């Protein structure tokens, strides 16, 4: 039986749109409700208690929209606060475990880099899971603290020297270690794929968490017989916790669809 309820996706800001894009590409008939907590971005520098609080509020907002599944399109929440899933009445998909499996499958020299926020790195979630699957793997971690605000500001041009040098500095330990696979451990970072690829070289595989997560979402909905079998293109609604103008502009570019004032709504997430 078809389930036309929407898939709920949340992130600290714009980064989760890279996950939404992959889900939309794979499941074009599904309805999507996206919440970007733009008023409190970034999550990656917050305490665990604060991240858990934010995650619960974000999840509550999506549940109020009657979603059938929730995707934490945020590497920080997935690493630090995924236990909130136990409280949810609908399936929950995080972005860490699926990207780890893809990285372990991709690496040939057993050297994997993790580029993520400081909170994600501190949690050790990627490294722990990699070591379980590939015990003799060398894991090189780097917290790209300045990369989230760069993406939020739209500073992503591969020809921009400021962007290039900032990214290169974070990747330097991975270059020295000779990793052949890099997990983009924050959903903002796929926006910087061109820059990262240029710095790391063609021989290095970049793992986009969105791609792996989209496949997991499809499998989950399929197993629970909750796919929307409509032949119509799904409806996409976007909500943010700060002004909508900058979100509309960047989201239109990231999703390759027109995101305007009729599509994006500002909400008071603290009122939940």
mmCIF file of N, CA and C in Angstrom, residues 114-248:
data_model
loop_
_atom_site.group_PDB
_atom_site.id
_atom_site.type_symbol
_atom_site.label_atom_id
_atom_site.label_comp_id
_atom_site.label_asym_id
_atom_site.label_seq_id
_atom_site.Cartn_x
_atom_site.Cartn_y
_atom_site.Cartn_z
ATOM 1 N N UNK A 114 38.847 11.417 7.334
ATOM 2 C CA UNK A 114 37.526 11.893 7.766
ATOM 3 C C UNK A 114 37.599 13.403 7.928
ATOM 4 N N UNK A 115 36.850 14.111 7.124
ATOM 5 C CA UNK A 115 36.754 15.562 7.222
ATOM 6 C C UNK A 115 35.381 15.879 7.795
ATOM 7 N N UNK A 116 35.351 16.429 9.007
ATOM 8 C CA UNK A 116 34.066 16.619 9.688
ATOM 9 C C UNK A 116 34.144 17.810 10.631
ATOM 10 N N UNK A 117 33.072 18.036 11.386
ATOM 11 C CA UNK A 117 33.069 19.106 12.387
ATOM 12 C C UNK A 117 33.804 18.618 13.626
ATOM 13 N N UNK A 118 34.153 19.538 14.499
ATOM 14 C CA UNK A 118 34.893 19.173 15.712
ATOM 15 C C UNK A 118 34.087 18.246 16.615
ATOM 16 N N UNK A 119 32.770 18.454 16.700
ATOM 17 C CA UNK A 119 31.932 17.591 17.541
ATOM 18 C C UNK A 119 31.874 16.177 16.982
ATOM 19 N N UNK A 120 31.811 16.056 15.669
ATOM 20 C CA UNK A 120 31.783 14.733 15.038
ATOM 21 C C UNK A 120 33.104 14.009 15.255
ATOM 22 N N UNK A 121 34.203 14.718 15.067
ATOM 23 C CA UNK A 121 35.519 14.112 15.281
ATOM 24 C C UNK A 121 35.671 13.680 16.743
ATOM 25 N N UNK A 122 35.253 14.548 17.669
ATOM 26 C CA UNK A 122 35.377 14.247 19.099
ATOM 27 C C UNK A 122 34.557 13.019 19.500
ATOM 28 N N UNK A 123 33.455 12.788 18.813
ATOM 29 C CA UNK A 123 32.598 11.638 19.138
ATOM 30 C C UNK A 123 33.267 10.316 18.782
ATOM 31 N N UNK A 124 34.176 10.368 17.803
ATOM 32 C CA UNK A 124 34.862 9.149 17.378
ATOM 33 C C UNK A 124 33.985 8.173 16.620
ATOM 34 N N UNK A 125 32.802 8.610 16.194
ATOM 35 C CA UNK A 125 31.831 7.694 15.592
ATOM 36 C C UNK A 125 32.318 7.056 14.301
ATOM 37 N N UNK A 126 32.870 7.872 13.394
ATOM 38 C CA UNK A 126 33.359 7.320 12.131
ATOM 39 C C UNK A 126 34.512 6.339 12.376
ATOM 40 N N UNK A 127 35.470 6.783 13.160
ATOM 41 C CA UNK A 127 36.659 5.965 13.400
ATOM 42 C C UNK A 127 36.316 4.639 14.047
ATOM 43 N N UNK A 128 35.437 4.680 15.049
ATOM 44 C CA UNK A 128 35.031 3.464 15.750
ATOM 45 C C UNK A 128 34.386 2.469 14.795
ATOM 46 N N UNK A 129 33.495 2.975 13.953
ATOM 47 C CA UNK A 129 32.789 2.090 13.023
ATOM 48 C C UNK A 129 33.715 1.555 11.933
ATOM 49 N N UNK A 130 34.647 2.397 11.484
ATOM 50 C CA UNK A 130 35.621 1.940 10.480
ATOM 51 C C UNK A 130 36.468 0.816 11.051
ATOM 52 N N UNK A 131 36.948 0.995 12.275
ATOM 53 C CA UNK A 131 37.818 0.009 12.916
ATOM 54 C C UNK A 131 37.102 -1.334 13.142
ATOM 55 N N UNK A 132 35.785 -1.276 13.358
ATOM 56 C CA UNK A 132 35.022 -2.513 13.523
ATOM 57 C C UNK A 132 34.977 -3.299 12.220
ATOM 58 N N UNK A 133 34.856 -2.567 11.116
ATOM 59 C CA UNK A 133 34.751 -3.213 9.809
ATOM 60 C C UNK A 133 36.112 -3.527 9.193
ATOM 61 N N UNK A 134 37.111 -2.683 9.515
ATOM 62 C CA UNK A 134 38.440 -2.820 8.927
ATOM 63 C C UNK A 134 39.482 -2.497 10.009
ATOM 64 N N UNK A 135 39.763 -3.453 10.899
ATOM 65 C CA UNK A 135 40.600 -3.201 12.078
ATOM 66 C C UNK A 135 41.983 -2.621 11.790
ATOM 67 N N UNK A 136 42.592 -2.998 10.663
ATOM 68 C CA UNK A 136 43.950 -2.519 10.376
ATOM 69 C C UNK A 136 43.981 -1.267 9.513
ATOM 70 N N UNK A 137 42.852 -0.588 9.426
ATOM 71 C CA UNK A 137 42.766 0.638 8.629
ATOM 72 C C UNK A 137 43.405 1.808 9.379
ATOM 73 N N UNK A 138 44.140 2.632 8.651
ATOM 74 C CA UNK A 138 44.681 3.873 9.217
ATOM 75 C C UNK A 138 43.657 4.981 8.983
ATOM 76 N N UNK A 139 43.219 5.610 10.055
ATOM 77 C CA UNK A 139 42.198 6.655 9.969
ATOM 78 C C UNK A 139 42.824 8.006 10.307
ATOM 79 N N UNK A 140 42.668 8.959 9.388
ATOM 80 C CA UNK A 140 43.221 10.299 9.582
ATOM 81 C C UNK A 140 42.053 11.281 9.677
ATOM 82 N N UNK A 141 41.937 11.964 10.817
ATOM 83 C CA UNK A 141 40.791 12.847 11.064
ATOM 84 C C UNK A 141 41.203 14.317 11.015
ATOM 85 N N UNK A 142 40.294 15.152 10.527
ATOM 86 C CA UNK A 142 40.526 16.595 10.508
ATOM 87 C C UNK A 142 39.197 17.319 10.695
ATOM 88 N N UNK A 143 39.147 18.222 11.662
ATOM 89 C CA UNK A 143 37.913 18.970 11.912
ATOM 90 C C UNK A 143 37.933 20.278 11.113
ATOM 91 N N UNK A 144 37.108 20.348 10.103
ATOM 92 C CA UNK A 144 37.066 21.525 9.221
ATOM 93 C C UNK A 144 36.155 22.601 9.771
ATOM 94 N N UNK A 145 36.527 23.156 10.884
ATOM 95 C CA UNK A 145 35.676 24.108 11.613
ATOM 96 C C UNK A 145 35.227 25.291 10.765
ATOM 97 N N UNK A 146 36.108 25.823 9.952
ATOM 98 C CA UNK A 146 35.781 27.019 9.172
ATOM 99 C C UNK A 146 35.031 26.723 7.881
ATOM 100 N N UNK A 147 34.896 25.460 7.534
ATOM 101 C CA UNK A 147 34.288 25.122 6.245
ATOM 102 C C UNK A 147 32.768 25.285 6.229
ATOM 103 N N UNK A 148 32.129 25.040 7.373
ATOM 104 C CA UNK A 148 30.671 25.207 7.427
ATOM 105 C C UNK A 148 30.272 26.661 7.160
ATOM 106 N N UNK A 149 30.855 27.639 7.880
ATOM 107 C CA UNK A 149 30.495 29.028 7.570
ATOM 108 C C UNK A 149 30.876 29.449 6.144
ATOM 109 N N UNK A 150 31.934 28.867 5.586
ATOM 110 C CA UNK A 150 32.283 29.171 4.195
ATOM 111 C C UNK A 150 31.143 28.769 3.262
ATOM 112 N N UNK A 151 30.632 27.559 3.460
ATOM 113 C CA UNK A 151 29.539 27.064 2.627
ATOM 114 C C UNK A 151 28.282 27.892 2.849
ATOM 115 N N UNK A 152 27.979 28.198 4.111
ATOM 116 C CA UNK A 152 26.784 28.982 4.422
ATOM 117 C C UNK A 152 26.851 30.372 3.784
ATOM 118 N N UNK A 153 28.064 30.894 3.621
ATOM 119 C CA UNK A 153 28.235 32.201 2.993
ATOM 120 C C UNK A 153 28.279 32.104 1.472
ATOM 121 N N UNK A 154 28.300 30.885 0.959
ATOM 122 C CA UNK A 154 28.358 30.699 -0.480
ATOM 123 C C UNK A 154 29.762 30.793 -1.048
ATOM 124 N N UNK A 155 30.772 30.715 -0.194
ATOM 125 C CA UNK A 155 32.170 30.779 -0.636
ATOM 126 C C UNK A 155 32.634 29.359 -0.965
ATOM 127 N N UNK A 156 32.413 28.937 -2.188
ATOM 128 C CA UNK A 156 32.717 27.554 -2.566
ATOM 129 C C UNK A 156 33.453 27.452 -3.897
ATOM 130 N N UNK A 157 33.773 28.577 -4.501
ATOM 131 C CA UNK A 157 34.400 28.590 -5.823
ATOM 132 C C UNK A 157 35.810 27.994 -5.775
ATOM 133 N N UNK A 158 36.066 27.024 -6.646
ATOM 134 C CA UNK A 158 37.363 26.369 -6.691
ATOM 135 C C UNK A 158 38.487 27.332 -7.061
ATOM 136 N N UNK A 159 38.144 28.452 -7.703
ATOM 137 C CA UNK A 159 39.147 29.439 -8.113
ATOM 138 C C UNK A 159 39.408 30.506 -7.045
ATOM 139 N N UNK A 160 38.659 30.456 -5.945
ATOM 140 C CA UNK A 160 38.824 31.421 -4.860
ATOM 141 C C UNK A 160 40.005 30.985 -3.990
ATOM 142 N N UNK A 161 41.048 31.786 -3.935
ATOM 143 C CA UNK A 161 42.250 31.420 -3.193
ATOM 144 C C UNK A 161 41.997 31.235 -1.701
ATOM 145 N N UNK A 162 41.095 32.047 -1.147
ATOM 146 C CA UNK A 162 40.771 31.922 0.283
ATOM 147 C C UNK A 162 40.140 30.562 0.557
ATOM 148 N N UNK A 163 39.190 30.183 -0.283
ATOM 149 C CA UNK A 163 38.526 28.883 -0.140
ATOM 150 C C UNK A 163 39.537 27.750 -0.323
ATOM 151 N N UNK A 164 40.306 27.839 -1.380
ATOM 152 C CA UNK A 164 41.273 26.781 -1.712
ATOM 153 C C UNK A 164 42.281 26.566 -0.580
ATOM 154 N N UNK A 165 42.871 27.639 -0.092
ATOM 155 C CA UNK A 165 43.897 27.516 0.941
ATOM 156 C C UNK A 165 43.328 27.062 2.272
ATOM 157 N N UNK A 166 42.095 27.488 2.577
ATOM 158 C CA UNK A 166 41.456 27.045 3.823
ATOM 159 C C UNK A 166 41.204 25.548 3.790
ATOM 160 N N UNK A 167 40.640 25.071 2.681
ATOM 161 C CA UNK A 167 40.368 23.639 2.536
ATOM 162 C C UNK A 167 41.670 22.839 2.531
ATOM 163 N N UNK A 168 42.665 23.338 1.811
ATOM 164 C CA UNK A 168 43.945 22.626 1.711
ATOM 165 C C UNK A 168 44.581 22.422 3.083
ATOM 166 N N UNK A 169 44.479 23.419 3.942
ATOM 167 C CA UNK A 169 45.088 23.312 5.269
ATOM 168 C C UNK A 169 44.451 22.178 6.074
ATOM 169 N N UNK A 170 43.137 22.047 5.953
ATOM 170 C CA UNK A 170 42.457 20.965 6.673
ATOM 171 C C UNK A 170 42.782 19.592 6.088
ATOM 172 N N UNK A 171 43.062 19.541 4.804
ATOM 173 C CA UNK A 171 43.328 18.269 4.139
ATOM 174 C C UNK A 171 44.790 17.838 4.222
ATOM 175 N N UNK A 172 45.654 18.740 4.650
ATOM 176 C CA UNK A 172 47.095 18.474 4.651
ATOM 177 C C UNK A 172 47.490 17.175 5.360
ATOM 178 N N UNK A 173 46.922 16.878 6.557
ATOM 179 C CA UNK A 173 47.290 15.624 7.230
ATOM 180 C C UNK A 173 46.934 14.385 6.406
ATOM 181 N N UNK A 174 45.845 14.477 5.653
ATOM 182 C CA UNK A 174 45.417 13.342 4.823
ATOM 183 C C UNK A 174 46.333 13.171 3.615
ATOM 184 N N UNK A 175 46.769 14.281 3.056
ATOM 185 C CA UNK A 175 47.700 14.231 1.925
ATOM 186 C C UNK A 175 49.008 13.583 2.364
ATOM 187 N N UNK A 176 49.510 14.012 3.525
ATOM 188 C CA UNK A 176 50.774 13.465 4.053
ATOM 189 C C UNK A 176 50.659 11.968 4.349
ATOM 190 N N UNK A 177 49.478 11.552 4.815
ATOM 191 C CA UNK A 177 49.275 10.139 5.168
ATOM 192 C C UNK A 177 49.031 9.269 3.933
ATOM 193 N N UNK A 178 48.680 9.895 2.812
ATOM 194 C CA UNK A 178 48.442 9.139 1.585
ATOM 195 C C UNK A 178 47.117 8.403 1.558
ATOM 196 N N UNK A 179 46.063 8.992 2.154
ATOM 197 C CA UNK A 179 44.749 8.336 2.128
ATOM 198 C C UNK A 179 44.252 8.226 0.689
ATOM 199 N N UNK A 180 43.490 7.170 0.417
ATOM 200 C CA UNK A 180 42.910 7.029 -0.927
ATOM 201 C C UNK A 180 41.400 7.213 -0.921
ATOM 202 N N UNK A 181 40.856 7.476 0.291
ATOM 203 C CA UNK A 181 39.411 7.670 0.441
ATOM 204 C C UNK A 181 39.177 8.718 1.520
ATOM 205 N N UNK A 182 38.264 9.644 1.250
ATOM 206 C CA UNK A 182 37.929 10.684 2.234
ATOM 207 C C UNK A 182 36.416 10.721 2.434
ATOM 208 N N UNK A 183 35.990 10.558 3.675
ATOM 209 C CA UNK A 183 34.572 10.715 4.011
ATOM 210 C C UNK A 183 34.297 12.196 4.250
ATOM 211 N N UNK A 184 33.377 12.757 3.504
ATOM 212 C CA UNK A 184 32.943 14.132 3.738
ATOM 213 C C UNK A 184 31.929 14.059 4.871
ATOM 214 N N UNK A 185 32.451 14.134 6.103
ATOM 215 C CA UNK A 185 31.683 13.809 7.289
ATOM 216 C C UNK A 185 30.759 14.892 7.811
ATOM 217 N N UNK A 186 30.546 15.913 7.015
ATOM 218 C CA UNK A 186 29.554 16.948 7.313
ATOM 219 C C UNK A 186 28.803 17.181 6.013
ATOM 220 N N UNK A 187 27.487 17.289 6.083
ATOM 221 C CA UNK A 187 26.703 17.384 4.850
ATOM 222 C C UNK A 187 26.896 18.706 4.115
ATOM 223 N N UNK A 188 27.578 19.652 4.745
ATOM 224 C CA UNK A 188 27.944 20.881 4.031
ATOM 225 C C UNK A 188 29.072 20.635 3.025
ATOM 226 N N UNK A 189 29.910 19.654 3.305
ATOM 227 C CA UNK A 189 31.173 19.530 2.587
ATOM 228 C C UNK A 189 31.084 19.063 1.132
ATOM 229 N N UNK A 190 30.048 18.291 0.733
ATOM 230 C CA UNK A 190 29.950 17.956 -0.690
ATOM 231 C C UNK A 190 29.854 19.187 -1.598
ATOM 232 N N UNK A 191 29.422 20.302 -1.036
ATOM 233 C CA UNK A 191 29.367 21.546 -1.816
ATOM 234 C C UNK A 191 30.779 21.968 -2.225
ATOM 235 N N UNK A 192 31.765 21.507 -1.474
ATOM 236 C CA UNK A 192 33.164 21.841 -1.747
ATOM 237 C C UNK A 192 33.885 20.727 -2.509
ATOM 238 N N UNK A 193 33.126 19.830 -3.115
ATOM 239 C CA UNK A 193 33.709 18.668 -3.796
ATOM 240 C C UNK A 193 34.754 19.053 -4.836
ATOM 241 N N UNK A 194 34.463 20.070 -5.641
ATOM 242 C CA UNK A 194 35.422 20.474 -6.677
ATOM 243 C C UNK A 194 36.765 20.886 -6.076
ATOM 244 N N UNK A 195 36.692 21.654 -5.002
ATOM 245 C CA UNK A 195 37.912 22.118 -4.345
ATOM 246 C C UNK A 195 38.668 20.946 -3.743
ATOM 247 N N UNK A 196 37.944 20.091 -3.026
ATOM 248 C CA UNK A 196 38.571 18.949 -2.362
ATOM 249 C C UNK A 196 39.190 17.996 -3.379
ATOM 250 N N UNK A 197 38.479 17.750 -4.465
ATOM 251 C CA UNK A 197 38.987 16.859 -5.512
ATOM 252 C C UNK A 197 40.259 17.410 -6.138
ATOM 253 N N UNK A 198 40.279 18.716 -6.366
ATOM 254 C CA UNK A 198 41.454 19.334 -6.974
ATOM 255 C C UNK A 198 42.672 19.204 -6.058
ATOM 256 N N UNK A 199 42.445 19.360 -4.756
ATOM 257 C CA UNK A 199 43.536 19.283 -3.793
ATOM 258 C C UNK A 199 44.015 17.847 -3.594
ATOM 259 N N UNK A 200 43.080 16.911 -3.464
ATOM 260 C CA UNK A 200 43.431 15.528 -3.166
ATOM 261 C C UNK A 200 43.891 14.751 -4.399
ATOM 262 N N UNK A 201 43.402 15.133 -5.579
ATOM 263 C CA UNK A 201 43.781 14.427 -6.796
ATOM 264 C C UNK A 201 42.770 13.376 -7.207
ATOM 265 N N UNK A 202 42.837 12.959 -8.470
ATOM 266 C CA UNK A 202 41.856 12.034 -9.039
ATOM 267 C C UNK A 202 41.892 10.641 -8.420
ATOM 268 N N UNK A 203 43.013 10.268 -7.846
ATOM 269 C CA UNK A 203 43.130 8.932 -7.288
ATOM 270 C C UNK A 203 42.460 8.741 -5.940
ATOM 271 N N UNK A 204 41.898 9.812 -5.402
ATOM 272 C CA UNK A 204 41.262 9.741 -4.085
ATOM 273 C C UNK A 204 39.741 9.762 -4.236
ATOM 274 N N UNK A 205 39.075 8.795 -3.623
ATOM 275 C CA UNK A 205 37.620 8.690 -3.668
ATOM 276 C C UNK A 205 36.995 9.519 -2.554
ATOM 277 N N UNK A 206 36.045 10.373 -2.919
ATOM 278 C CA UNK A 206 35.317 11.164 -1.927
ATOM 279 C C UNK A 206 33.963 10.507 -1.664
ATOM 280 N N UNK A 207 33.654 10.309 -0.398
ATOM 281 C CA UNK A 207 32.391 9.670 -0.019
ATOM 282 C C UNK A 207 31.377 10.737 0.367
ATOM 283 N N UNK A 208 30.360 10.879 -0.464
ATOM 284 C CA UNK A 208 29.255 11.810 -0.218
ATOM 285 C C UNK A 208 28.217 11.096 0.642
ATOM 286 N N UNK A 209 27.997 11.572 1.850
ATOM 287 C CA UNK A 209 27.060 10.917 2.760
ATOM 288 C C UNK A 209 25.643 10.885 2.191
ATOM 289 N N UNK A 210 25.313 11.857 1.351
ATOM 290 C CA UNK A 210 23.973 11.927 0.781
ATOM 291 C C UNK A 210 23.647 10.742 -0.094
ATOM 292 N N UNK A 211 24.601 10.313 -0.906
ATOM 293 C CA UNK A 211 24.381 9.194 -1.809
ATOM 294 C C UNK A 211 24.096 7.911 -1.037
ATOM 295 N N UNK A 212 24.941 7.632 -0.048
ATOM 296 C CA UNK A 212 24.769 6.423 0.757
ATOM 297 C C UNK A 212 23.474 6.470 1.563
ATOM 298 N N UNK A 213 23.132 7.651 2.066
ATOM 299 C CA UNK A 213 21.929 7.801 2.883
ATOM 300 C C UNK A 213 20.669 7.630 2.054
ATOM 301 N N UNK A 214 20.662 8.158 0.837
ATOM 302 C CA UNK A 214 19.500 8.028 -0.046
ATOM 303 C C UNK A 214 19.178 6.559 -0.312
ATOM 304 N N UNK A 215 20.205 5.758 -0.530
ATOM 305 C CA UNK A 215 20.004 4.324 -0.755
ATOM 306 C C UNK A 215 19.405 3.658 0.481
ATOM 307 N N UNK A 216 19.852 4.094 1.658
ATOM 308 C CA UNK A 216 19.334 3.536 2.916
ATOM 309 C C UNK A 216 17.866 3.917 3.113
ATOM 310 N N UNK A 217 17.519 5.142 2.738
ATOM 311 C CA UNK A 217 16.125 5.600 2.850
ATOM 312 C C UNK A 217 15.224 4.762 1.948
ATOM 313 N N UNK A 218 15.664 4.552 0.722
ATOM 314 C CA UNK A 218 14.869 3.751 -0.219
ATOM 315 C C UNK A 218 14.660 2.341 0.308
ATOM 316 N N UNK A 219 15.724 1.736 0.812
ATOM 317 C CA UNK A 219 15.637 0.370 1.322
ATOM 318 C C UNK A 219 14.703 0.286 2.523
ATOM 319 N N UNK A 220 14.786 1.282 3.417
ATOM 320 C CA UNK A 220 13.930 1.305 4.608
ATOM 321 C C UNK A 220 12.450 1.401 4.224
ATOM 322 N N UNK A 221 12.138 2.305 3.311
ATOM 323 C CA UNK A 221 10.748 2.485 2.876
ATOM 324 C C UNK A 221 10.235 1.259 2.121
ATOM 325 N N UNK A 222 11.118 0.646 1.355
ATOM 326 C CA UNK A 222 10.744 -0.552 0.606
ATOM 327 C C UNK A 222 10.403 -1.702 1.548
ATOM 328 N N UNK A 223 11.243 -1.899 2.555
ATOM 329 C CA UNK A 223 11.041 -2.994 3.507
ATOM 330 C C UNK A 223 9.766 -2.815 4.319
ATOM 331 N N UNK A 224 9.406 -1.561 4.598
ATOM 332 C CA UNK A 224 8.196 -1.294 5.391
ATOM 333 C C UNK A 224 6.980 -1.012 4.502
ATOM 334 N N UNK A 225 7.135 -1.255 3.211
ATOM 335 C CA UNK A 225 6.054 -1.046 2.236
ATOM 336 C C UNK A 225 5.480 0.371 2.333
ATOM 337 N N UNK A 226 6.398 1.354 2.459
ATOM 338 C CA UNK A 226 5.963 2.739 2.653
ATOM 339 C C UNK A 226 6.380 3.664 1.507
ATOM 340 N N UNK A 227 6.808 3.094 0.387
ATOM 341 C CA UNK A 227 7.151 3.925 -0.764
ATOM 342 C C UNK A 227 5.893 4.565 -1.338
ATOM 343 N N UNK A 228 6.022 5.772 -1.847
ATOM 344 C CA UNK A 228 4.918 6.446 -2.510
ATOM 345 C C UNK A 228 4.911 6.007 -3.973
ATOM 346 N N UNK A 229 3.911 5.230 -4.365
ATOM 347 C CA UNK A 229 3.900 4.684 -5.726
ATOM 348 C C UNK A 229 3.193 5.590 -6.729
ATOM 349 N N UNK A 230 2.962 6.852 -6.336
ATOM 350 C CA UNK A 230 2.359 7.812 -7.261
ATOM 351 C C UNK A 230 3.297 8.068 -8.435
ATOM 352 N N UNK A 231 2.728 8.336 -9.581
ATOM 353 C CA UNK A 231 3.530 8.658 -10.759
ATOM 354 C C UNK A 231 3.831 10.153 -10.854
ATOM 355 N N UNK A 232 3.292 10.907 -9.904
ATOM 356 C CA UNK A 232 3.495 12.357 -9.903
ATOM 357 C C UNK A 232 4.799 12.727 -9.193
ATOM 358 N N UNK A 233 5.387 13.820 -9.615
ATOM 359 C CA UNK A 233 6.585 14.332 -8.954
ATOM 360 C C UNK A 233 6.218 14.767 -7.541
ATOM 361 N N UNK A 234 7.057 14.449 -6.594
ATOM 362 C CA UNK A 234 6.784 14.784 -5.202
ATOM 363 C C UNK A 234 6.816 16.276 -4.927
ATOM 364 N N UNK A 235 6.096 16.682 -3.884
ATOM 365 C CA UNK A 235 6.108 18.074 -3.443
ATOM 366 C C UNK A 235 7.211 18.270 -2.413
ATOM 367 N N UNK A 236 7.902 19.402 -2.496
ATOM 368 C CA UNK A 236 9.022 19.677 -1.593
ATOM 369 C C UNK A 236 8.757 20.968 -0.823
ATOM 370 N N UNK A 237 8.759 20.877 0.503
ATOM 371 C CA UNK A 237 8.533 22.041 1.354
ATOM 372 C C UNK A 237 9.778 22.276 2.198
ATOM 373 N N UNK A 238 10.128 23.550 2.364
ATOM 374 C CA UNK A 238 11.353 23.892 3.088
ATOM 375 C C UNK A 238 11.038 24.877 4.213
ATOM 376 N N UNK A 239 11.616 24.606 5.391
ATOM 377 C CA UNK A 239 11.425 25.454 6.555
ATOM 378 C C UNK A 239 12.784 25.797 7.146
ATOM 379 N N UNK A 240 12.911 27.013 7.653
ATOM 380 C CA UNK A 240 14.164 27.462 8.267
ATOM 381 C C UNK A 240 13.843 28.214 9.553
ATOM 382 N N UNK A 241 14.856 28.364 10.403
ATOM 383 C CA UNK A 241 14.644 29.056 11.682
ATOM 384 C C UNK A 241 15.181 30.478 11.665
ATOM 385 N N UNK A 242 15.643 30.934 10.497
ATOM 386 C CA UNK A 242 16.111 32.307 10.332
ATOM 387 C C UNK A 242 15.539 32.842 9.024
ATOM 388 N N UNK A 243 15.939 34.025 8.609
ATOM 389 C CA UNK A 243 15.388 34.628 7.401
ATOM 390 C C UNK A 243 15.556 33.706 6.198
ATOM 391 N N UNK A 244 14.628 33.791 5.275
ATOM 392 C CA UNK A 244 14.567 32.830 4.177
ATOM 393 C C UNK A 244 15.352 33.236 2.931
ATOM 394 N N UNK A 245 15.661 34.510 2.778
ATOM 395 C CA UNK A 245 16.228 35.007 1.518
ATOM 396 C C UNK A 245 17.519 34.295 1.104
ATOM 397 N N UNK A 246 18.498 34.228 2.000
ATOM 398 C CA UNK A 246 19.772 33.606 1.657
ATOM 399 C C UNK A 246 19.606 32.108 1.413
ATOM 400 N N UNK A 247 18.683 31.486 2.157
ATOM 401 C CA UNK A 247 18.417 30.063 1.972
ATOM 402 C C UNK A 247 17.865 29.809 0.576
ATOM 403 N N UNK A 248 16.919 30.636 0.155
ATOM 404 C CA UNK A 248 16.294 30.470 -1.157
ATOM 405 C C UNK A 248 17.329 30.502 -2.269
#
